[in-house]
XYZ file of C-alpha atoms in Angstrom:
664
model
C 10.269 -25.817 -9.615
C 8.534 -23.855 -6.923
C 4.910 -22.929 -6.844
C 3.378 -21.223 -9.723
C 2.227 -17.468 -9.477
C -1.261 -18.356 -9.173
C -0.340 -20.970 -6.317
C 1.918 -18.567 -4.507
C -0.571 -15.611 -4.662
C -3.457 -17.954 -3.357
C -0.896 -18.804 -0.412
C -0.216 -15.171 0.165
C -4.156 -14.463 0.059
C -4.760 -17.309 2.734
C -1.988 -15.949 4.911
C -3.452 -12.495 4.793
C -6.988 -13.514 5.671
C -5.656 -15.821 8.450
C -3.620 -12.843 10.039
C -6.455 -10.394 9.672
C -8.655 -13.002 11.583
C -5.945 -13.293 14.189
C -5.923 -9.458 14.679
C -9.870 -9.533 14.956
C -9.810 -12.283 17.695
C -7.015 -10.416 19.613
C -8.998 -7.078 19.497
C -12.220 -8.935 20.862
C -10.023 -10.486 23.603
C -8.292 -7.129 24.570
C -11.671 -5.605 24.725
C -13.023 -8.355 27.125
C -10.056 -7.818 29.284
C -10.527 -4.027 29.174
C -7.160 -3.653 27.804
C -8.317 -1.805 24.607
C -7.542 1.835 24.571
C -8.279 4.168 21.726
C -4.647 3.839 20.523
C -4.616 0.130 20.558
C -7.843 -0.215 19.113
C -7.011 2.101 16.068
C -3.773 0.355 15.511
C -5.584 -3.003 15.424
C -8.267 -1.846 13.130
C -5.762 -0.309 10.857
C -3.685 -3.468 10.657
C -6.661 -5.692 10.039
C -7.926 -3.458 7.240
C -4.428 -3.205 5.738
C -4.258 -7.071 5.616
C -7.792 -7.666 4.195
C -7.433 -4.921 1.642
C -3.792 -5.190 0.487
C -3.311 -5.176 -3.190
C -0.632 -6.523 -5.360
C -0.379 -5.002 -8.732
C 1.612 -6.553 -11.747
C 1.961 -4.138 -14.831
C 2.527 -5.852 -18.003
C 4.111 -3.214 -20.442
C 5.201 -3.782 -24.127
C 5.086 -2.139 -27.557
C 2.290 -3.509 -29.819
C 2.413 -7.232 -31.089
C 4.865 -8.643 -28.587
C 2.269 -11.109 -27.162
C 1.652 -9.382 -23.909
C -2.074 -10.125 -23.806
C -1.280 -13.765 -24.699
C 1.120 -13.890 -21.674
C -1.747 -12.682 -19.524
C -3.855 -15.351 -20.670
C -1.428 -18.049 -20.343
C -0.556 -17.197 -16.625
C -3.989 -16.130 -15.366
C -6.809 -17.425 -17.484
C -5.755 -20.813 -18.898
C -8.245 -22.484 -16.764
C -10.894 -21.201 -18.736
C -9.761 -23.519 -21.685
C -9.632 -20.520 -24.161
C -8.184 -17.040 -24.480
C -10.135 -14.291 -22.646
C -8.039 -11.180 -23.480
C -8.007 -10.462 -27.186
C -4.465 -11.799 -28.667
C -4.907 -12.311 -32.366
C -2.238 -11.196 -34.826
C -1.371 -7.555 -35.128
C -2.710 -4.859 -32.684
C -4.901 -6.350 -29.928
C -5.336 -4.345 -26.779
C -5.360 -0.771 -27.941
C -6.047 0.971 -24.603
C -4.666 0.537 -21.069
C -6.789 -2.078 -19.154
C -6.911 -2.829 -15.339
C -8.208 -6.185 -14.258
C -9.301 -6.382 -10.752
C -12.242 -7.110 -8.400
C -14.559 -4.690 -6.709
C -17.403 -6.585 -4.724
C -19.546 -3.392 -4.780
C -19.879 -3.714 -8.561
C -21.366 -6.435 -10.790
C -18.896 -8.331 -13.255
C -18.501 -5.940 -15.977
C -16.261 -4.215 -18.551
C -16.300 -0.446 -18.195
C -14.803 1.557 -21.000
C -13.862 5.291 -21.151
C -14.416 6.929 -24.628
C -11.404 8.384 -26.226
C -13.232 11.645 -26.686
C -12.523 12.298 -22.932
C -9.091 13.248 -23.880
C -10.360 16.455 -25.122
C -10.942 17.480 -21.624
C -7.943 18.283 -19.320
C -9.428 16.345 -16.407
C -7.146 13.565 -15.309
C -8.032 9.934 -15.535
C -8.310 9.934 -11.737
C -11.084 12.504 -12.096
C -12.787 10.506 -14.825
C -12.874 7.491 -12.487
C -15.145 9.091 -10.156
C -17.550 9.953 -12.877
C -19.474 6.744 -13.427
C -21.759 8.225 -15.923
C -18.854 8.824 -18.246
C -18.011 5.031 -18.713
C -19.650 2.669 -20.926
C -20.457 -0.536 -19.199
C -21.057 -3.990 -20.413
C -21.923 -6.903 -18.094
C -19.827 -10.109 -18.017
C -21.326 -13.415 -17.666
C -18.760 -15.316 -15.455
C -20.180 -18.695 -16.275
C -19.754 -18.057 -20.146
C -16.249 -18.006 -21.249
C -17.334 -17.067 -24.747
C -19.266 -14.157 -23.719
C -16.463 -12.835 -21.586
C -13.962 -13.095 -24.498
C -16.477 -11.435 -26.858
C -16.977 -8.626 -24.501
C -13.299 -8.208 -23.706
C -12.562 -7.816 -27.432
C -13.955 -4.288 -27.252
C -10.728 -3.210 -25.778
C -9.051 -3.833 -29.335
C -11.698 -1.490 -31.106
C -10.389 1.473 -33.051
C -11.744 4.232 -35.088
C -10.584 6.543 -37.674
C -10.025 10.195 -37.151
C -8.518 13.193 -38.860
C -4.746 13.985 -37.994
C -6.131 17.212 -36.322
C -8.478 15.334 -34.157
C -5.731 12.861 -33.287
C -3.536 15.981 -32.455
C -6.188 17.429 -30.203
C -6.310 14.129 -28.279
C -2.552 13.887 -27.935
C -2.292 10.973 -30.180
C -0.430 12.670 -32.815
C 2.755 14.731 -32.433
C 4.330 16.593 -35.221
C 7.820 16.361 -34.157
C 7.710 12.579 -33.517
C 6.735 11.299 -36.898
C 8.141 7.700 -36.287
C 5.864 7.249 -33.368
C 2.504 8.671 -35.133
C -0.105 6.376 -36.441
C -0.105 5.525 -40.279
C -2.107 7.843 -42.501
C -4.563 5.879 -44.888
C -5.435 6.894 -48.434
C -8.190 9.116 -47.105
C -5.996 11.177 -45.028
C -7.297 9.521 -41.704
C -5.331 7.734 -38.958
C -6.385 4.909 -36.713
C -6.561 5.531 -32.899
C -8.124 3.649 -30.112
C -11.765 3.833 -29.618
C -11.235 3.767 -25.690
C -9.120 5.607 -23.407
C -9.054 3.180 -20.450
C -10.676 0.112 -19.620
C -11.714 -1.352 -16.175
C -12.488 -5.059 -16.071
C -14.126 -6.277 -12.856
C -13.959 -10.009 -12.627
C -14.547 -12.261 -9.613
C -11.333 -14.269 -10.680
C -9.994 -16.090 -7.481
C -6.776 -14.180 -7.603
C -8.312 -10.764 -8.263
C -10.805 -11.518 -5.403
C -7.720 -11.893 -3.314
C -6.279 -8.410 -4.125
C -4.509 -8.959 -7.359
C -4.579 -6.165 -9.947
C -3.314 -6.745 -13.423
C -2.416 -3.559 -15.503
C -2.298 -4.056 -19.305
C -0.493 -1.135 -20.775
C -0.061 -1.299 -24.772
C 2.307 0.538 -27.015
C 4.676 3.627 -26.854
C 2.043 6.038 -28.167
C -0.668 4.846 -25.645
C 1.842 4.907 -22.737
C 3.492 8.076 -23.566
C -0.027 10.021 -24.040
C -1.325 9.253 -20.845
C 1.121 10.631 -17.951
C -0.932 9.216 -15.302
C -0.016 5.811 -16.406
C 3.666 6.400 -15.975
C 3.774 8.618 -12.878
C 0.779 7.008 -11.141
C -0.197 3.548 -12.157
C 3.005 1.936 -13.080
C 5.011 3.379 -10.056
C 2.295 1.645 -7.772
C 3.057 -1.903 -9.382
C 4.965 -4.291 -7.383
C 6.248 -6.016 -10.510
C 6.618 -4.511 -13.917
C 6.754 -7.202 -16.618
C 8.404 -5.896 -19.861
C 7.623 -8.005 -22.946
C 9.882 -8.176 -25.894
C 9.654 -10.316 -29.066
C 12.128 -12.945 -29.484
C 11.833 -12.494 -33.255
C 12.676 -8.700 -32.904
C 14.800 -8.467 -29.884
C 15.141 -4.859 -28.227
C 13.894 -2.436 -30.900
C 14.021 1.353 -30.830
C 10.587 1.833 -29.521
C 11.102 -1.026 -27.041
C 14.075 0.887 -25.656
C 11.989 4.125 -25.410
C 9.483 2.585 -23.490
C 11.911 0.797 -21.244
C 14.007 3.987 -20.567
C 11.297 6.597 -20.424
C 8.416 4.829 -18.846
C 9.393 1.527 -17.007
C 12.805 2.511 -15.376
C 11.745 6.171 -14.001
C 8.544 4.845 -12.599
C 10.504 2.960 -9.838
C 13.340 5.287 -9.291
C 14.016 6.094 -5.601
C 12.112 3.204 -4.165
C 13.249 1.932 -0.895
C 15.957 -0.538 -0.964
C 17.915 1.160 -3.875
C 18.727 0.047 -7.410
C 18.947 -3.747 -6.540
C 15.266 -3.748 -5.278
C 14.148 -1.655 -8.306
C 15.720 -3.894 -10.874
C 14.513 -6.963 -9.213
C 10.923 -5.844 -9.605
C 11.529 -5.377 -13.242
C 11.162 -8.679 -15.196
C 11.686 -8.983 -18.904
C 9.915 -11.751 -21.077
C 11.649 -12.533 -24.463
C 8.414 -13.673 -25.893
C 7.491 -15.679 -28.949
C 10.406 -18.146 -28.901
C 8.366 -20.547 -30.858
C 9.115 -18.431 -33.845
C 12.656 -19.606 -33.661
C 11.735 -23.291 -33.623
C 12.031 -24.548 -37.027
C 12.833 -27.835 -38.626
C 15.934 -26.554 -40.518
C 17.709 -25.577 -37.199
C 19.017 -28.114 -34.582
C 17.889 -27.949 -30.871
C 21.450 -26.681 -30.058
C 21.217 -24.022 -32.773
C 17.869 -22.591 -31.547
C 19.200 -22.607 -27.859
C 22.421 -20.690 -29.136
C 20.314 -18.072 -31.017
C 17.927 -17.725 -27.885
C 21.107 -17.333 -25.612
C 22.294 -14.611 -27.825
C 19.055 -12.657 -27.838
C 18.946 -13.158 -23.903
C 22.495 -11.827 -23.396
C 21.777 -8.878 -25.818
C 18.534 -7.933 -24.338
C 19.966 -7.969 -20.860
C 22.956 -5.867 -22.028
C 20.816 -3.141 -23.700
C 18.452 -3.036 -20.756
C 20.981 -3.049 -18.071
C 19.621 -6.068 -16.332
C 21.331 -9.512 -15.174
C 20.728 -12.284 -17.710
C 18.554 -14.384 -15.253
C 15.980 -11.448 -15.195
C 15.229 -11.893 -19.090
C 13.225 -15.099 -19.447
C 12.760 -16.703 -22.996
C 8.927 -17.856 -23.133
C 6.465 -18.877 -25.671
C 3.207 -17.538 -24.171
C 1.138 -19.009 -27.100
C 2.572 -22.420 -26.625
C 2.321 -22.244 -22.885
C -1.368 -21.511 -23.101
C -1.901 -24.217 -25.712
C 0.008 -26.743 -23.183
C -2.058 -25.557 -20.232
C -5.375 -26.044 -21.971
C -4.366 -29.406 -23.512
C -2.382 -30.532 -20.246
C 0.725 -31.059 -22.293
C 3.638 -31.011 -19.782
C 6.398 -31.480 -22.342
C 5.401 -28.588 -24.306
C 4.669 -26.556 -21.102
C 8.293 -26.988 -20.105
C 9.607 -26.169 -23.513
C 7.596 -22.937 -23.380
C 9.485 -21.578 -20.571
C 6.362 -20.450 -18.973
C 6.841 -22.444 -15.660
C 10.293 -20.722 -15.066
C 8.802 -17.272 -15.666
C 5.826 -18.037 -13.172
C 8.462 -19.284 -10.729
C 10.372 -16.145 -10.920
C 7.406 -13.977 -10.529
C 5.964 -15.618 -7.766
C 9.124 -16.200 -5.492
C 10.339 -12.682 -6.399
C 7.332 -10.418 -6.337
C 5.205 -12.354 -3.776
C 8.167 -13.207 -1.561
C 9.175 -9.572 -1.432
C 5.559 -8.332 -0.945
C 5.160 -10.878 2.159
C 8.330 -9.749 3.502
C 7.266 -6.039 3.334
C 3.796 -6.989 4.894
C 5.218 -9.074 7.577
C 8.025 -6.471 8.528
C 5.209 -3.939 8.828
C 2.979 -6.262 10.932
C 5.830 -7.361 13.200
C 6.908 -3.771 13.988
C 3.205 -2.925 14.676
C 2.380 -6.015 16.786
C 5.599 -5.463 18.768
C 4.460 -1.841 19.573
C 0.998 -3.012 20.385
C 2.192 -5.664 22.714
C 4.399 -3.063 24.626
C 1.458 -0.834 25.081
C -0.875 -3.339 26.368
C 2.017 -4.844 28.677
C 2.488 -1.278 29.988
C -1.113 -1.235 31.077
C -0.799 -4.867 32.630
C 2.411 -3.827 34.585
C 0.597 -0.753 35.649
C -2.122 -2.830 37.279
C 0.165 -5.309 38.752
C 2.090 -2.445 40.432
C -1.147 -0.989 41.647
C -1.927 -4.236 43.003
C 1.090 -4.773 44.858
C 0.919 -1.414 46.365
C -2.702 -2.134 47.488
C -1.654 -5.572 48.827
C 1.030 -4.121 50.921
C -1.404 -1.600 52.222
C -4.080 -3.985 53.148
C -1.382 -6.471 54.702
C -0.132 -3.724 56.956
C -3.690 -3.399 58.445
C -3.707 -6.751 59.746
C -4.375 -6.385 63.646
C -4.891 -2.817 63.336
C -7.934 -0.933 64.817
C -10.476 1.214 63.127
C -8.439 4.367 63.869
C -5.496 3.157 61.821
C -7.875 2.305 59.042
C -9.449 5.717 59.153
C -5.987 7.263 58.985
C -5.253 5.189 55.995
C -8.407 6.346 54.336
C -7.414 9.935 54.744
C -4.051 9.340 53.270
C -5.440 7.733 50.407
C -7.748 10.744 49.831
C -4.809 13.103 50.110
C -2.979 11.107 47.583
C -5.974 11.311 45.317
C -6.228 14.982 45.741
C -2.658 15.655 44.931
C -2.851 13.254 41.881
C -5.829 15.077 40.556
C -3.556 18.227 40.458
C -1.639 16.529 37.638
C -4.731 17.157 35.536
C -3.949 20.695 35.138
C -0.550 20.116 33.829
C -1.686 17.215 31.340
C -4.347 19.774 30.127
C -1.535 22.269 29.474
C 0.612 19.844 27.854
C -2.206 18.657 25.617
C -2.837 22.297 24.649
C 0.583 22.861 23.448
C 0.684 19.407 21.840
C -2.344 20.167 19.825
C -1.234 23.605 18.741
C 2.199 21.932 17.526
C 0.284 19.292 16.024
C -1.969 21.677 14.118
C 1.213 23.231 12.558
C 2.573 19.933 11.564
C -0.854 18.825 9.905
C -0.861 22.201 8.089
C 2.606 21.495 6.583
C 1.214 18.287 5.167
C -2.305 19.908 3.935
C -3.658 19.878 0.571
C -3.613 23.748 0.751
C 0.213 23.759 1.422
C 0.707 21.189 -1.359
C -1.355 23.429 -3.854
C 0.702 26.409 -2.977
C 3.798 24.509 -3.516
C 2.699 23.247 -6.901
C 1.439 26.625 -7.978
C 4.443 27.835 -9.761
C 5.083 24.601 -11.634
C 1.255 24.587 -12.580
C 1.626 28.147 -14.151
C 4.988 27.239 -15.999
C 3.290 24.159 -17.563
C 0.121 25.951 -18.532
C 1.852 28.493 -20.494
C 1.418 28.388 -24.205
C 4.385 27.260 -26.548
C 7.622 25.582 -25.607
C 8.213 25.334 -21.817
C 11.986 25.627 -21.913
C 12.170 26.889 -18.214
C 9.756 24.222 -16.884
C 12.492 21.788 -16.011
C 14.168 24.395 -13.515
C 10.852 25.423 -12.059
C 10.308 21.727 -11.534
C 13.670 21.262 -9.873
C 12.924 24.234 -7.530
C 9.476 22.744 -6.735
C 10.917 19.629 -5.540
C 13.580 21.270 -3.553
C 10.923 23.098 -1.738
C 8.875 19.855 -1.205
C 12.081 18.015 0.104
C 12.628 21.058 2.392
C 8.726 20.778 3.363
C 9.337 17.177 4.303
C 12.364 17.961 6.574
C 10.497 20.760 8.168
C 7.674 18.410 9.101
C 10.151 16.023 10.564
C 11.763 18.903 12.382
C 8.273 19.966 13.804
C 7.720 16.355 14.780
C 11.074 16.291 16.776
C 9.849 19.416 18.474
C 6.525 17.838 19.697
C 8.821 14.854 20.561
C 11.033 16.957 22.718
C 8.278 18.785 24.510
C 6.380 15.482 25.449
C 9.489 13.830 26.668
C 10.146 16.864 28.782
C 6.576 16.809 30.164
C 6.636 13.146 30.713
C 9.801 13.468 32.932
C 7.912 16.074 34.840
C 4.977 14.096 35.529
C 6.949 11.150 36.604
C 9.010 13.314 39.148
C 6.072 15.333 40.346
C 2.996 13.076 40.277
C 4.477 9.443 40.290
C 3.736 8.589 36.736
C 5.834 5.995 34.898
C 5.776 7.285 31.514
C 8.653 6.465 29.083
C 10.299 8.544 26.475
C 7.893 8.264 23.440
C 9.111 7.156 19.975
C 10.136 9.744 17.249
C 8.297 10.003 14.105
C 9.902 8.468 11.082
C 8.485 8.948 7.612
C 10.678 6.895 5.283
C 7.829 6.250 2.829
C 7.307 10.025 2.541
C 10.643 10.972 1.652
C 11.113 7.895 -0.713
C 7.982 8.667 -2.516
C 8.861 12.238 -3.155
C 12.243 11.147 -4.755
C 10.400 8.465 -6.851
C 7.878 11.035 -8.024
C 10.556 13.517 -8.764
C 12.512 10.948 -10.903
C 9.116 9.783 -12.692
C 8.384 13.057 -14.168
C 11.849 14.162 -15.272
C 11.351 12.236 -18.571
C 8.606 14.536 -19.600
C 10.784 17.852 -19.048
C 13.716 17.231 -21.217
C 14.406 18.506 -24.683
C 13.001 15.173 -26.224
C 9.429 15.816 -24.859
C 9.681 19.602 -25.459
C 7.186 19.428 -28.396
C 4.712 17.111 -26.674
C 4.970 19.436 -23.611
C 4.269 22.309 -25.682
C 0.520 21.248 -26.134
C -1.739 22.787 -23.490
C -3.898 19.749 -22.820
C -0.847 17.322 -22.266
C 0.925 19.722 -20.031
C -2.454 20.253 -18.113
C -2.923 16.543 -17.819
C 0.672 16.149 -16.544
C 0.332 18.571 -13.719
C -3.075 17.195 -12.691
C -1.474 13.707 -12.569
C 1.364 15.077 -10.365
C -1.062 16.842 -8.183
C -3.098 13.549 -7.702
C -0.057 11.544 -7.108
C 1.364 14.001 -4.519
C -1.926 14.445 -2.709
C -2.058 10.708 -2.081
C 1.572 10.735 -0.706
C 0.754 13.813 1.666
C -2.550 12.123 2.885
C -0.578 9.013 3.715
C 1.955 11.081 5.703
C -0.709 12.840 7.626
C -2.235 9.391 8.511
C 1.240 8.324 9.761
C 1.529 11.550 11.797
C -2.050 11.149 13.131
C -1.330 7.395 14.294
C 2.129 8.492 15.749
C 0.546 11.279 17.765
C -2.216 9.057 19.297
C 0.345 6.505 20.240
C 2.286 9.405 22.200
C -0.763 10.516 24.291
C -2.209 6.901 24.889
C 0.184 6.108 27.684
C -0.878 9.255 29.547
C -4.568 8.466 29.161
C -4.050 4.812 30.143
C -2.000 5.881 33.339
C -4.628 8.472 34.275
C -7.293 5.915 33.931
C -5.645 3.390 35.828
C -4.526 5.618 38.595
C -8.199 7.047 38.943
C -9.409 3.435 39.007
C -6.827 2.366 41.682
C -7.829 5.293 44.129
C -11.436 4.298 43.789
C -10.581 0.587 44.395
C -8.353 1.518 47.286
C -11.019 3.818 49.155
C -13.680 1.034 48.349
C -11.427 -1.584 50.132
C -10.890 0.422 52.999
C -14.740 1.144 53.363
C -15.285 -2.544 53.054
C -12.933 -3.780 55.744
C -13.802 -0.873 58.153
C -15.980 -2.464 60.803
C -15.854 -5.946 59.336
C -13.350 -8.201 60.663
C -13.474 -10.851 57.785
C -13.414 -7.844 55.043
C -9.800 -7.655 55.291
C -8.784 -11.114 54.521
C -11.394 -11.478 51.886
C -10.028 -8.566 50.151
C -6.452 -9.427 50.455
C -7.434 -12.991 49.043
C -9.242 -11.122 46.021
C -6.146 -9.131 45.346
C -3.923 -12.182 45.393
C -6.186 -13.716 42.860
C -6.305 -10.662 40.806
C -2.452 -10.812 40.652
C -2.676 -14.436 39.461
C -4.967 -13.469 36.744
C -2.817 -10.550 35.555
C 0.038 -13.072 35.252
C -2.111 -15.428 33.130
C -3.215 -12.355 31.122
C 0.471 -11.459 30.455
C 1.398 -15.112 29.389
C -1.602 -15.164 27.042
C -0.710 -11.954 25.452
C 2.913 -13.106 24.988
C 1.582 -16.435 23.406
C -0.927 -14.597 21.082
C 1.586 -11.966 19.871
C 4.143 -14.671 19.558
C 1.902 -16.366 17.089
C 1.414 -13.268 15.086
C 5.316 -12.602 14.903
C 5.928 -16.112 13.584
C 7.831 -15.773 10.300
C 6.146 -16.967 7.090
C 8.523 -19.615 5.637
C 7.972 -20.614 1.918
C 4.292 -20.062 2.277
C 3.862 -22.940 4.659
C 2.040 -21.092 7.304
C -0.614 -19.703 5.080
C -3.402 -21.138 7.242
C -3.150 -19.057 10.249
C -2.987 -20.620 13.756
C -6.043 -20.056 15.601
C -5.444 -17.802 18.880
C -5.238 -19.920 21.864
C -7.120 -17.438 24.064
C -9.325 -18.588 27.031
C -11.025 -15.609 28.511
C -10.016 -14.594 31.960
C -12.851 -13.703 34.225
């Protein structure tokens, strides 16, 4: 059995911290060697920030009473020796809850009142209003106090049907999904709309985020969950009851809220499905003295096969588990019961599947960026080496020459310098065109453009009554958005072509050594557009027509879409900004190095003029400088080589300290 999820995540966190430390040391070393230009510095800072702040979200989704909260207790909180999340019989966690750690806040439980559903403001907007949340402190040294406080997420209240309808928790056309009406004509609804649990748990400190989403009614009422939060999860754990199998409401959650959330993700269906794990929980309900072990196993096997078939998953992604027995076994240190609970097998799949893929994605991104960074820095080192070679050849040719020859050389260097300075005019013209074209590209990805593209859909969704034409408007909106993405890439290709042509001219006319710049690639932008498009389709079919006819729900839907799209467009703009800076960085570097070269050449000639020993001293200095550049390049290769080492089975979680000795 491999490492548990907790152990694997701990290793993942140690690897991230170690890698970020290496990047910081590399940045400091490059700065000391005067090799840190703006582009390289920004790339390093972004990589370091990404490694330190990377989050891994695991979403637990289930209908009520499937034992989901108990599963969270068993996996993450067994070391407290008791339950933290409420997990008694019947309905427990009544509102969606996020468990994470924000060091800027004290340990606390923050609750958003259900009354906020009367407003059309999105959950994302409410997050920014701290005064709207009720806050309860958590005493991290007192497990009982934590459990008592977290019990508030299970609180309910009684309201009229009209009130429930206004809050989107009662739908006249979906009677089977509505809460039960009591003798007084009232229905039970959650007291809270959303919960944020801020805890300094070791895994939460390292960037784990747990999303607990309870029940079909709660999930379906909050479109932001299924179009924003669940799609961001790196793994979705769908919990079934072994005693019930796949019920109608289970299947509705799976088809409408779990599968669409990942549609269109990079890697295709195989990656999507492997990020969805199913737990067939409460297998202990099948343990009974009247059935033999073989009979119980056969019954479990049938449930596993049937569930996998109905959900369209491989059987090995449906795991029979008893979260309750697993928790009891961990607290009581009963290894036999723990193995019988099936919890270790599930943790192993969660750890190796989710954490393994996350590390692969991160490491691939890091390797690509480190390789580009190494190329940029080596280009500067090679420029310096070529410059030193030229200077050394110049100085060696002066051996035995008189003052007139030295004076002639100075005049020639001044003439070269003057000719080179003429390139500044061409570079300024190139930059002016570049900035104009870049401005047009940023405009395509601006919030204003996005708002205009969503305006027609917003108008269609905000109309009163049935919105039978909304699906067509939705499809047309995404056709335009996909065309917009293609136009943005087309504009980027024009920038690339313009700079490539300009680089060739600078190389030919002024002796630059600029290489053809890389083209812009935005795979995440186009993938995210497809994913978002698929995520919303569920709300626009005939099955959701009645729910969509409600003004509040449709307004929340468009706000959730706008928020998600804005995040995607901002990410694309950041990628464009980084790409653009990487294009112009070589020009700036060569300008800087060439100007420095002319200054040094003139200083060298002035130093040796009239001083017989000055020439040999300068030649000796430059030969030493050549050796130092060779050492610099070797050190750079060794350092980046360490960063590019693959992470094998979590064994390199403690980063190798960079072996850098500063070169004077």
